[in-house]
PDB file of C-alpha atoms in Angstrom:
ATOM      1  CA  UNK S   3     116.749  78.343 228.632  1.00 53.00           C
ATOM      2  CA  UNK S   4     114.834  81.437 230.106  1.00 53.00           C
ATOM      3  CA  UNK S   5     111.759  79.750 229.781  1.00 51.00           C
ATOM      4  CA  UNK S   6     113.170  76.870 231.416  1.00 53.00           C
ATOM      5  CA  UNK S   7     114.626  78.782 234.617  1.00 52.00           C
ATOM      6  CA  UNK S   8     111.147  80.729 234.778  1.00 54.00           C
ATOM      7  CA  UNK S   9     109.958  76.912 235.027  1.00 56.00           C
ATOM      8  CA  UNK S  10     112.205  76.031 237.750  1.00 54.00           C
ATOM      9  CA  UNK S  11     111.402  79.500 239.942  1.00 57.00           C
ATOM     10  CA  UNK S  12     107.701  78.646 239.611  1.00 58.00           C
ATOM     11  CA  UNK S  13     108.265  75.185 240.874  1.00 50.00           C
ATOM     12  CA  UNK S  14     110.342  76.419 243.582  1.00 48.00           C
ATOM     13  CA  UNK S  15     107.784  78.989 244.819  1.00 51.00           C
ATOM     14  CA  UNK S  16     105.238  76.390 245.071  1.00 48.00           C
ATOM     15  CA  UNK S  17     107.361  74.557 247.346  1.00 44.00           C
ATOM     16  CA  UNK S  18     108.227  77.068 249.188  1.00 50.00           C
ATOM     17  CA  UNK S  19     104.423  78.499 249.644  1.00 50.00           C
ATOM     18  CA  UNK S  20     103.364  74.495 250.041  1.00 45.00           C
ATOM     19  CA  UNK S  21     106.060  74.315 253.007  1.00 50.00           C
ATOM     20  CA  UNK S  22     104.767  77.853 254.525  1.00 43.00           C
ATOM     21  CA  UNK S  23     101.600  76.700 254.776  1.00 40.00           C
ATOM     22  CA  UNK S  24     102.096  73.401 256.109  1.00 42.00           C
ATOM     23  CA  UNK S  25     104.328  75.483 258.969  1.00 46.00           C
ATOM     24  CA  UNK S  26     101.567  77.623 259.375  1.00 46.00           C
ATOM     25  CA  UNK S  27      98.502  74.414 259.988  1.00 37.00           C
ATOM     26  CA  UNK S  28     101.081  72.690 261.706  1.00 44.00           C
ATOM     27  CA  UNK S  29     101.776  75.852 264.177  1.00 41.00           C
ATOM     28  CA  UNK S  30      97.587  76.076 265.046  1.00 41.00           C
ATOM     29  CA  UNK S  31      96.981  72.711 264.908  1.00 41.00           C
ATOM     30  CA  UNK S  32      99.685  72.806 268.289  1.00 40.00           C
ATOM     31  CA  UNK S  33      97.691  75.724 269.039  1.00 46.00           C
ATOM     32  CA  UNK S  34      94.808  74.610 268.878  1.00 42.00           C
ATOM     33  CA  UNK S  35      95.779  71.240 270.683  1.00 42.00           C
ATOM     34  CA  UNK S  36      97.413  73.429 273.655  1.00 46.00           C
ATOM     35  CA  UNK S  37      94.453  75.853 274.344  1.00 48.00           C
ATOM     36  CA  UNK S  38      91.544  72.929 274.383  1.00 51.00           C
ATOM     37  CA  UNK S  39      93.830  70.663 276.601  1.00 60.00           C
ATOM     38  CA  UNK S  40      91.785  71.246 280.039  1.00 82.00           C
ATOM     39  CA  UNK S  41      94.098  71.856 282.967  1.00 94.00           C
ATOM     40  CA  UNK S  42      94.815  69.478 285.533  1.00 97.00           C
ATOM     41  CA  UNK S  43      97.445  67.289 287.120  1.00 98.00           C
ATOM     42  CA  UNK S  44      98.337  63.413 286.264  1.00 98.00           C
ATOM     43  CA  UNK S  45     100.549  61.143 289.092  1.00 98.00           C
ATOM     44  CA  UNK S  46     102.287  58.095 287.495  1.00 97.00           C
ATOM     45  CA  UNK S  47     102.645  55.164 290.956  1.00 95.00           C
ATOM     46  CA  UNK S  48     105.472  52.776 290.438  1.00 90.00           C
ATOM     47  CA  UNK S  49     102.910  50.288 289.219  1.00 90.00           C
ATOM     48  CA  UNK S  50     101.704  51.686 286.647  1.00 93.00           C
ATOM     49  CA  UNK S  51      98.535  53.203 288.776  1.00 95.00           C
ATOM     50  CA  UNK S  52      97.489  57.106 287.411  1.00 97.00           C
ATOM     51  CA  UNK S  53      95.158  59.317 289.120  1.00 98.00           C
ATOM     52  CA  UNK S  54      94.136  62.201 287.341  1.00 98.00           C
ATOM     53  CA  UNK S  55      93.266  65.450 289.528  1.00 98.00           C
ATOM     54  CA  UNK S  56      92.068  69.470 288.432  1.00 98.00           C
ATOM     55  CA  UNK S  57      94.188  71.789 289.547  1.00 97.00           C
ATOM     56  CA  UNK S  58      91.876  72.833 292.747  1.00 97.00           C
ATOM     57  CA  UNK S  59      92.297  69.187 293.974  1.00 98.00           C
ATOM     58  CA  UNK S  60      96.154  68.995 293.097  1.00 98.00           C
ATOM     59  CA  UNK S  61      96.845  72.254 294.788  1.00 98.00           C
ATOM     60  CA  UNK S  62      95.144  70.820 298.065  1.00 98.00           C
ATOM     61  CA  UNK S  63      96.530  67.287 297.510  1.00 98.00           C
ATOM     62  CA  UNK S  64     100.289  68.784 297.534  1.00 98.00           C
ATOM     63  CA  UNK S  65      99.205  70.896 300.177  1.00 98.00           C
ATOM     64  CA  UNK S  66      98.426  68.054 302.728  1.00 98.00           C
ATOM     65  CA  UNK S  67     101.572  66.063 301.945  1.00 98.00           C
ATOM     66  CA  UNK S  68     103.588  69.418 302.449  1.00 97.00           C
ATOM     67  CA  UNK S  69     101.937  69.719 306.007  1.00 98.00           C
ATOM     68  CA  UNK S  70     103.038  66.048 306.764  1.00 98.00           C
ATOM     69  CA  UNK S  71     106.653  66.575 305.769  1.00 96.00           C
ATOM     70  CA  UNK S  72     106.676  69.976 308.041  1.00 96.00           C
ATOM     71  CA  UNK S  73     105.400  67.775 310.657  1.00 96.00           C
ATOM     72  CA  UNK S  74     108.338  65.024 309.599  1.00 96.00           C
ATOM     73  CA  UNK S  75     105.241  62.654 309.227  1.00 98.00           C
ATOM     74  CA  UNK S  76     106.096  59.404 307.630  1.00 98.00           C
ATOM     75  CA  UNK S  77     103.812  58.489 303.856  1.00 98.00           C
ATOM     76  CA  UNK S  78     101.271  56.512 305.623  1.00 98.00           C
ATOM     77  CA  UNK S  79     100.156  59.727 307.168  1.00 98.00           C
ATOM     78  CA  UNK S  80      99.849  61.291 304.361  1.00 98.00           C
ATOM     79  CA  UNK S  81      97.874  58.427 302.655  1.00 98.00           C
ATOM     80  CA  UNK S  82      95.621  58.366 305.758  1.00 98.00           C
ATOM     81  CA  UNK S  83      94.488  62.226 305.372  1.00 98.00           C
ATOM     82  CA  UNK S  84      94.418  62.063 301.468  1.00 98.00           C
ATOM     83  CA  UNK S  85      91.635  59.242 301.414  1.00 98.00           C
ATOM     84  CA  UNK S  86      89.899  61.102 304.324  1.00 98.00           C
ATOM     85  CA  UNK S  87      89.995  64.439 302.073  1.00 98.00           C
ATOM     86  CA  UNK S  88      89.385  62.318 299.022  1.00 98.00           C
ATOM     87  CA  UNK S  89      86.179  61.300 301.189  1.00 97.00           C
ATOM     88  CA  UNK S  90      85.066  63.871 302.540  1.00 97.00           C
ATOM     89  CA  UNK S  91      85.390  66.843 300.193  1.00 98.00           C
ATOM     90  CA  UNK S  92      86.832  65.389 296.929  1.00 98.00           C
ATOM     91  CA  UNK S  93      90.183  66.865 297.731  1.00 98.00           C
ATOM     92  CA  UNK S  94      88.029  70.839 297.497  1.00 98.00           C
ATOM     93  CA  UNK S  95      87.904  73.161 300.311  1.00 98.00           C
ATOM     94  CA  UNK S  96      84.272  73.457 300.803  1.00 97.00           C
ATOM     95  CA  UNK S  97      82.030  76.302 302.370  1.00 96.00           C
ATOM     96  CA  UNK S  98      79.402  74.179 303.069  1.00 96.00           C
ATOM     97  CA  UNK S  99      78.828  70.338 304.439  1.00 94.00           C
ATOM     98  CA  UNK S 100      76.404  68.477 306.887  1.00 92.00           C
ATOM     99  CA  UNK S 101      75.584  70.651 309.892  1.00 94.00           C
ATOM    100  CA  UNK S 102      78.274  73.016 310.234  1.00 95.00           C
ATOM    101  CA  UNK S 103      81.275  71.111 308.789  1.00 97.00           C
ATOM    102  CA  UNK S 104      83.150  72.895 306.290  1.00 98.00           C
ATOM    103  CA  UNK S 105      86.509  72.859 304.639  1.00 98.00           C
ATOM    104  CA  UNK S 106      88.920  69.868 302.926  1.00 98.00           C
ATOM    105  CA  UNK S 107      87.824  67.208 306.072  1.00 98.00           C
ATOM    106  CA  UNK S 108      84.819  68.787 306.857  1.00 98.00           C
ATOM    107  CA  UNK S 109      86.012  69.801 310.194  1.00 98.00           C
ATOM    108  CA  UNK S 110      83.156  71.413 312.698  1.00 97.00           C
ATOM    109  CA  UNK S 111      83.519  74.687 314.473  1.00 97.00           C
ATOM    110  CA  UNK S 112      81.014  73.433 316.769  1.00 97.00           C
ATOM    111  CA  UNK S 113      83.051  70.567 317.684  1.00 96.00           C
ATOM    112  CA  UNK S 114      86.146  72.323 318.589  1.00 97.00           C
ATOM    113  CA  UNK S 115      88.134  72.443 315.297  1.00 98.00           C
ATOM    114  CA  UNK S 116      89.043  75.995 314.871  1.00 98.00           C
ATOM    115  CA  UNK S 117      86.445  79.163 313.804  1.00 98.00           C
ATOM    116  CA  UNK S 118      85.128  78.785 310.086  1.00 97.00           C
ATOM    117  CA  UNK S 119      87.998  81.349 308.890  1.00 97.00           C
ATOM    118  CA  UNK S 120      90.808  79.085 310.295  1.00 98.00           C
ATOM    119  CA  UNK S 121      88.933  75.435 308.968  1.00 98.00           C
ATOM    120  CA  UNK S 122      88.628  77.179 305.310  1.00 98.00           C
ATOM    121  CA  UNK S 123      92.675  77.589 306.021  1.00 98.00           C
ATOM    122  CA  UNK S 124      93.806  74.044 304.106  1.00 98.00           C
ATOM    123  CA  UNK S 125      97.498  74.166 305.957  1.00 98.00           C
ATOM    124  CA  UNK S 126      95.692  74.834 309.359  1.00 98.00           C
ATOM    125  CA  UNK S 127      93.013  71.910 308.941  1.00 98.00           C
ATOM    126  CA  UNK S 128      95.594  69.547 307.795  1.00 98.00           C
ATOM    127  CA  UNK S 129      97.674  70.312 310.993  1.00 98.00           C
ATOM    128  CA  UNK S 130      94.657  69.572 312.722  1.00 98.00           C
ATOM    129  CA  UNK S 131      93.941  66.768 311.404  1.00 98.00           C
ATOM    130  CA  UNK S 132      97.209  65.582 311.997  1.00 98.00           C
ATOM    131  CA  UNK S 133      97.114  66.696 315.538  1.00 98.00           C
ATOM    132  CA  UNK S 134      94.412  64.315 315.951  1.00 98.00           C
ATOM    133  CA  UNK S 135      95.617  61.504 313.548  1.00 98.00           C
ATOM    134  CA  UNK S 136      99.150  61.190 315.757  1.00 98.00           C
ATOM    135  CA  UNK S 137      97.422  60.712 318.865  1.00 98.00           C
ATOM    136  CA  UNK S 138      95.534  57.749 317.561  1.00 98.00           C
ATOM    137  CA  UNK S 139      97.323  54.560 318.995  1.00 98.00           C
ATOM    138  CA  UNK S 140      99.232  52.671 316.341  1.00 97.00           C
ATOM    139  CA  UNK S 141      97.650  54.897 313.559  1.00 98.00           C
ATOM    140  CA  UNK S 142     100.124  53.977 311.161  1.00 98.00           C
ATOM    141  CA  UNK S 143      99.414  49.915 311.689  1.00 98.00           C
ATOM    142  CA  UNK S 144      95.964  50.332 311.184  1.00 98.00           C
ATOM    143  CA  UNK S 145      94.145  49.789 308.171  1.00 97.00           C
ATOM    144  CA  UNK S 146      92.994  53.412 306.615  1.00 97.00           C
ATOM    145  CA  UNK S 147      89.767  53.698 307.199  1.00 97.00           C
ATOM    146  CA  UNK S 148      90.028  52.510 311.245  1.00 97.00           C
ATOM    147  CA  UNK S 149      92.362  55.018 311.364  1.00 98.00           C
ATOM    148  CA  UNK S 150      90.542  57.818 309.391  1.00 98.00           C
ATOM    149  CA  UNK S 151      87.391  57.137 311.592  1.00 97.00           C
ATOM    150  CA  UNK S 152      89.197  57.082 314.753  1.00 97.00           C
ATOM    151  CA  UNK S 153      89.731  60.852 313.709  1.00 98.00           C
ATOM    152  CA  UNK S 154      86.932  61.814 312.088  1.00 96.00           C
ATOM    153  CA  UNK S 155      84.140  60.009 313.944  1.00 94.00           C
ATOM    154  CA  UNK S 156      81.997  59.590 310.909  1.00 91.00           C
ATOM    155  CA  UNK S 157      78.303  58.257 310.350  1.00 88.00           C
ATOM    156  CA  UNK S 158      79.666  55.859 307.439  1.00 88.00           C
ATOM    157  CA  UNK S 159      83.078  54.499 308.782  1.00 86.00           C
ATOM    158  CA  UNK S 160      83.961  52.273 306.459  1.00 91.00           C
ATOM    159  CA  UNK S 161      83.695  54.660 303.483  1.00 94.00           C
ATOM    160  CA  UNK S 162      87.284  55.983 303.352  1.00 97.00           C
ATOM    161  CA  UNK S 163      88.723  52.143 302.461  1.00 97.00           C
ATOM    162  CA  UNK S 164      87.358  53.019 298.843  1.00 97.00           C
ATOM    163  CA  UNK S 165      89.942  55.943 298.008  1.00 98.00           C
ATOM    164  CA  UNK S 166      93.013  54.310 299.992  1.00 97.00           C
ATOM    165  CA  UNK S 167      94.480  53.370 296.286  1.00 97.00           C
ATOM    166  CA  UNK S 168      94.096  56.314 294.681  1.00 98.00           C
ATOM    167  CA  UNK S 169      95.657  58.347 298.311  1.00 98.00           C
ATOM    168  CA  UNK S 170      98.485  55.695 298.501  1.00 98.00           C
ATOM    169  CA  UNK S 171      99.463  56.272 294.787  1.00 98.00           C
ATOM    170  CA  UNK S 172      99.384  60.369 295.148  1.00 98.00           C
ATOM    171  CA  UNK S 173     101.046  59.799 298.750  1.00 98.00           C
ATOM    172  CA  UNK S 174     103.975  57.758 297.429  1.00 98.00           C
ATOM    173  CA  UNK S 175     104.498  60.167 294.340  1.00 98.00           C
ATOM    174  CA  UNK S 176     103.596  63.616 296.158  1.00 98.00           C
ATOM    175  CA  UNK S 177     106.299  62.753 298.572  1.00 97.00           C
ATOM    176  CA  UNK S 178     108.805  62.714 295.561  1.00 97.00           C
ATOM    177  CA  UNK S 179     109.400  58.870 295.813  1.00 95.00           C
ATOM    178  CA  UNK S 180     109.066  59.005 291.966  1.00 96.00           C
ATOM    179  CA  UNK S 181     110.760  61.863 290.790  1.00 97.00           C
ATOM    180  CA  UNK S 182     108.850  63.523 288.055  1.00 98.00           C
ATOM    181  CA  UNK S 183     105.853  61.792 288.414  1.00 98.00           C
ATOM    182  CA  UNK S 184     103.075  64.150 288.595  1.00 98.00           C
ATOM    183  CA  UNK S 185     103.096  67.107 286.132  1.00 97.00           C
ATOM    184  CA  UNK S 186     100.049  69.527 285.264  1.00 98.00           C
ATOM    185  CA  UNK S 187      98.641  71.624 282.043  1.00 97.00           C
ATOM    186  CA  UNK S 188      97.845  75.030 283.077  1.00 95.00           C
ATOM    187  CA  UNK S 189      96.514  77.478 281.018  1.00 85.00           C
ATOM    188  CA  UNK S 190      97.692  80.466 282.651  1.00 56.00           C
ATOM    189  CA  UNK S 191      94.313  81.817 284.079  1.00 49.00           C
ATOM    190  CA  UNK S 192      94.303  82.955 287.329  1.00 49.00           C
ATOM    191  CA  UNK S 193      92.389  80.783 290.279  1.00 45.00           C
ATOM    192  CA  UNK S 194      88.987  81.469 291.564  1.00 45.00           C
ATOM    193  CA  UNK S 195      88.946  84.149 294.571  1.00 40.00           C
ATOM    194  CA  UNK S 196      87.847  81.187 297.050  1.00 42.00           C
ATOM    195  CA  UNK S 197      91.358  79.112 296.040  1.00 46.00           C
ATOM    196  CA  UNK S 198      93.884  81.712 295.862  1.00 38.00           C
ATOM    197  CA  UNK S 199      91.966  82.819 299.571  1.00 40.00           C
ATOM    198  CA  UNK S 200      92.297  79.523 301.170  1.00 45.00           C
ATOM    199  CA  UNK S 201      96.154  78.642 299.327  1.00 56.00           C
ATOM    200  CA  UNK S 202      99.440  79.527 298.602  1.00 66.00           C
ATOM    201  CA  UNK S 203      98.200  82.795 296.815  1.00 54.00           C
ATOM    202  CA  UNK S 204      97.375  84.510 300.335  1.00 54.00           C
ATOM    203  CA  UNK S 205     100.989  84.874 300.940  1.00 53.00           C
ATOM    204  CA  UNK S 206     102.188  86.146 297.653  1.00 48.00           C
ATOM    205  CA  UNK S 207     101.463  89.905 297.179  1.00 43.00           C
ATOM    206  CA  UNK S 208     102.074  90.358 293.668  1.00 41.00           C
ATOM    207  CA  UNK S 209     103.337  88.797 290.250  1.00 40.00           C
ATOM    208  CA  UNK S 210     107.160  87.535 290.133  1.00 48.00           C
ATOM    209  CA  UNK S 211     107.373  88.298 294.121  1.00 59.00           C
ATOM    210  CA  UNK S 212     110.114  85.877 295.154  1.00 71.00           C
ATOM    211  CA  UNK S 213     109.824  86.963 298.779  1.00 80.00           C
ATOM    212  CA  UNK S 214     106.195  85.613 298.800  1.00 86.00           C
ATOM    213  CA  UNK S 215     106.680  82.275 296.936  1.00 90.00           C
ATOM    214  CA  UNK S 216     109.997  81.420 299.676  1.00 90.00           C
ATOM    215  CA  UNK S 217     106.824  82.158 302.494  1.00 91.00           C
ATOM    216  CA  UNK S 218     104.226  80.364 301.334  1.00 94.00           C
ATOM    217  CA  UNK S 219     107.109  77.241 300.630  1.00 94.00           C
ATOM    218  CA  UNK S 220     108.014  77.863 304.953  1.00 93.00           C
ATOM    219  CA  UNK S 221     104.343  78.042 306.051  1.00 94.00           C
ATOM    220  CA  UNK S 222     103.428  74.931 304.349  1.00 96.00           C
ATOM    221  CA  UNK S 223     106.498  73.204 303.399  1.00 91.00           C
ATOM    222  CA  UNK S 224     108.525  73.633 307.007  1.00 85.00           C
ATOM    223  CA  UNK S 225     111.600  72.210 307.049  1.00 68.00           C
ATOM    224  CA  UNK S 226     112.318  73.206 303.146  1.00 71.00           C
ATOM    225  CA  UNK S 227     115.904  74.026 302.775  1.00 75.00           C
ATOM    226  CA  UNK S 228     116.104  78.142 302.913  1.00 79.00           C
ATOM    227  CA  UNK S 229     115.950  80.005 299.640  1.00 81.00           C
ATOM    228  CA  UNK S 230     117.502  81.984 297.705  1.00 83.00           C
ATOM    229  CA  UNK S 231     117.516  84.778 295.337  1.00 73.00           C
ATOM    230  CA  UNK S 232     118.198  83.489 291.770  1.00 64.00           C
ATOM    231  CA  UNK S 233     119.437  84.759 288.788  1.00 58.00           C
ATOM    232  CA  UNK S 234     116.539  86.512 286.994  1.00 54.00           C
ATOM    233  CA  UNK S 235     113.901  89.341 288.955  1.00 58.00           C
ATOM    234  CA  UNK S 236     112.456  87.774 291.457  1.00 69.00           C
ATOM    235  CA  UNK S 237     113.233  83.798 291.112  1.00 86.00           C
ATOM    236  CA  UNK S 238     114.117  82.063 293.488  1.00 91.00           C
ATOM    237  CA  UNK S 239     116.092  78.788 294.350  1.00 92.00           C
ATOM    238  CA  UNK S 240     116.838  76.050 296.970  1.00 93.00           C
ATOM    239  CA  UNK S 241     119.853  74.157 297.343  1.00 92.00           C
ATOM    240  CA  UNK S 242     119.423  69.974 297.797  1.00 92.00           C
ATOM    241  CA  UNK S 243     121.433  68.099 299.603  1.00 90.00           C
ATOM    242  CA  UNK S 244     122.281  64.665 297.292  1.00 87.00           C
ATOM    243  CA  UNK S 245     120.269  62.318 300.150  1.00 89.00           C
ATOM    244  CA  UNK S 246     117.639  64.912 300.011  1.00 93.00           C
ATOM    245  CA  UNK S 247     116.596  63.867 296.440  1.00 95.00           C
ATOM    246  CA  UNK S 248     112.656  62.994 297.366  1.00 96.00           C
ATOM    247  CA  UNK S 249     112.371  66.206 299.233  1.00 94.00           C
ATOM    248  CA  UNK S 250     113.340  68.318 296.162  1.00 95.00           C
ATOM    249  CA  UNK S 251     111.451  66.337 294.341  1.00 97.00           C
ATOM    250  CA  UNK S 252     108.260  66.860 296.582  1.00 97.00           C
ATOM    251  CA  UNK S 253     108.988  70.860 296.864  1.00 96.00           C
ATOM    252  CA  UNK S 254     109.384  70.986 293.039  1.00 97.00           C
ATOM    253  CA  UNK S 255     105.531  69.255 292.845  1.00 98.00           C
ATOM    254  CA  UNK S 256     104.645  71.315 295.044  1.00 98.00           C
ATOM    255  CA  UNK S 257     105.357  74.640 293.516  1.00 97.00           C
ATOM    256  CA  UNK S 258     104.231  73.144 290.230  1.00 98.00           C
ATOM    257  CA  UNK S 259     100.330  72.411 291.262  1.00 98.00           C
ATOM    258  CA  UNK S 260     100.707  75.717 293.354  1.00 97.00           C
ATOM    259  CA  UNK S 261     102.634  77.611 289.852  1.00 96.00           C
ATOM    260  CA  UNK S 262      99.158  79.718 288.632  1.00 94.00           C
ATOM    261  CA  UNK S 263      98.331  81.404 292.351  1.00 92.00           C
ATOM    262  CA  UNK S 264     102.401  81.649 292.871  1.00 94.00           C
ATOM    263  CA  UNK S 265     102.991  82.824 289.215  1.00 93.00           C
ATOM    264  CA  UNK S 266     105.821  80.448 288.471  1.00 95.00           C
ATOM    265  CA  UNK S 267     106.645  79.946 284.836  1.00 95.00           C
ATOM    266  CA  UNK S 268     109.320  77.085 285.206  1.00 96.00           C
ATOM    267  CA  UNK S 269     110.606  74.622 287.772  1.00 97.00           C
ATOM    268  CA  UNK S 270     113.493  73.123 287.207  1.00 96.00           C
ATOM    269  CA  UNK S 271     115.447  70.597 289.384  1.00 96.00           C
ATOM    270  CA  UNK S 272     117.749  67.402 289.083  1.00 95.00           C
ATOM    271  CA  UNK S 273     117.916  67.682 284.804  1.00 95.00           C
ATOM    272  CA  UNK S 274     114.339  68.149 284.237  1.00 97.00           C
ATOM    273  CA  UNK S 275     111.825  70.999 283.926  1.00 97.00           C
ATOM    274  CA  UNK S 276     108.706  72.092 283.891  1.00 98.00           C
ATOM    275  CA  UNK S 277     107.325  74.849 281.862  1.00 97.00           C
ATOM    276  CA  UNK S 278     103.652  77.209 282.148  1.00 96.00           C
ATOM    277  CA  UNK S 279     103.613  77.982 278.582  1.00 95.00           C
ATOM    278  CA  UNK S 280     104.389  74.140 277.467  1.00 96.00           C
ATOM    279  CA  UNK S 281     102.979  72.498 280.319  1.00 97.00           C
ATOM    280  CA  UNK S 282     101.507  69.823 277.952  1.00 95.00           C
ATOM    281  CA  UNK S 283     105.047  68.488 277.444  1.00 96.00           C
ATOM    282  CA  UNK S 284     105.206  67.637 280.973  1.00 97.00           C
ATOM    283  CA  UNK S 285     108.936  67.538 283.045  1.00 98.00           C
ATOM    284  CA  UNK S 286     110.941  67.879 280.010  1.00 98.00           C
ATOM    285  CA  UNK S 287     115.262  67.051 280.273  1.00 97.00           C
ATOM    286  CA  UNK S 288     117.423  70.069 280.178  1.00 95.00           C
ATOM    287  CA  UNK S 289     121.170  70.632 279.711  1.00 89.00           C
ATOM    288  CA  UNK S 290     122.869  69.692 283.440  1.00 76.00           C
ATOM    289  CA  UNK S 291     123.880  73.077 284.478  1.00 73.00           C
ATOM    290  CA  UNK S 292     127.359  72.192 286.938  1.00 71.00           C
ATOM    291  CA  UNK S 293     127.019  75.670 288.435  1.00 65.00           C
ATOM    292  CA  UNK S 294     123.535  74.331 289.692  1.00 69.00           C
ATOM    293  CA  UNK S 295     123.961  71.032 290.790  1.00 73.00           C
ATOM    294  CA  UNK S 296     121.871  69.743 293.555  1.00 86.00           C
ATOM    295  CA  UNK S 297     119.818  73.183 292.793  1.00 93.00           C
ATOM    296  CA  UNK S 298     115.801  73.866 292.669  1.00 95.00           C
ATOM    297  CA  UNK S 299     115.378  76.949 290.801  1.00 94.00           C
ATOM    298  CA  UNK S 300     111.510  78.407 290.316  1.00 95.00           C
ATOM    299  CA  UNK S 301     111.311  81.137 287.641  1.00 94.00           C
ATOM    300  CA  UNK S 302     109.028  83.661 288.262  1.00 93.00           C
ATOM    301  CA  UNK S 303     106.460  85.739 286.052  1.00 82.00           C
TER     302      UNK S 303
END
């Protein structure tokens, strides 16, 4: 009998050291999966259309859709100046360019679009653009790249017909038409000096600095509801109004391709959230909260 329970220990010790270890691959293989995933953003259309951006592009992107909805410009704006971004800079805010044009549209100092400083500003160069783009008659009936080139006056005019696809498919989801349907992967690192300068980043002063996040969301957002302190140092929320669905949603994508310069570790808003350290998972569905209802919360690091 003792030689038989001795048996029966042994086996059970092999189990339980075969289980351990399987934990323990199965724990770095995640690992492992989550640290070579390379950051970026994906938008799902309502067709089935994806367009895949890095994080520099996405935070720009966002940014020019939150300029149009400060402006309480319609989508077809928006797709307008994405495909002339997408066009002329590849969606990056540029130093350099053909003569003296610089910045996300390649905008000229010479030519009366602001100093270099200001162009290299992505919220003031989309307002400019925009300035220019609403005073073009019938912009919004015109095919995209008559309009673009009515603004932008460049040598190949027909070039910005090419990315009107891929800018209506990030217009349509960017101004939260369909929900959750861009998320990123971050991996935490902090943007390069020449992003966080020209971004969201320039208005937050420090890590988990809810004060900063709730500016950079008015200078570039606008007309965002006003926010809130939340419960947790530093986090902030924003209340949405039921008809105001698409604007949450647009805010929350926002702060998501903005989260590594603005240090937000979650957004959560109408049962889903996203999270920095499992931003692989994508908008994941979380408990309704009835004290929160109609609430976008942004959890701070």
């Amino acid at each position: 009998m003792a030689a038989r329970r001795r048996g029966r220990r042994k086996a059970w010790a092999v189990v339980i050291g075969v289980s351990v270890v399987l934990a323990l691959v199965s724990y770095l293989a995640v690992r492992l999966i989550r640290s070579t995933t390379p950051d970026g953003c994906t938008a799902h259309g309502p067709d089935g259309t994806t367009v895949t951006l890095d994080l520099d592009q996405a935070s720009h992107a966002t940014t020019i859709a939150a300029v149009a909805h400060a402006r309480g410009l319609p989508e077809r704006a928006v797709t307008i100046a994405l495909a002339t971004a997408i066009q002329e800079s590849k969606l990056h805010n540029l130093t350099y360019g053909d003569r003296d044009s610089i910045g996300l549209f390649q905008q000229r100092p010479s030519q009366g679009w602001g100093s270099p400083a200001q162009i290299r500003d992505a919220v003031y160069a989309s307002g400019k653009f925009f300035d220019a783009l609403v005073k073009v008659p019938d912009y919004l009936g015109l095919p995209v790249t008559v309009a673009a080139q009515q603004v932008q006056h460049s040598g190949y005019a027909e070039a910005y017909a090419q990315h009107e696809g891929m800018a209506a498919t990030l217009a349509h989801v960017l101004t939260g038409r369909e929900g959750p349907g861009l998320s990123c992967t971050v991996s935490g690192a902090d943007p390069t000096p020449s992003d966080a300068a020209s971004g969201a980043a320039g208005t937050v002063s420090e890590a988990g600095d809810g004060g900063g996040v709730a500016a950079a969301v008015r200078r570039e957002f606008g007309g965002a509801p006003a926010a809130r302190p939340a419960s947790g140092g530093g986090s902030v929320s924003y209340p949405i109004a039921t008809d105001q669905v698409s604007t949450g949603w647009s805010l929350a994508l926002w702060l998501v391709c903005h989260a590594t310069e603005l240090h937000a570790t979650s957004v959560t808003f109408d049962g889903r959230r996203w999270s920095s350290t499992a931003s692989d998972r994508g908008w994941t569905h979380v408990a309704p909260d009835p004290g929160r209802t109609g609430t976008l919360a942004v959890a701070l690091g």
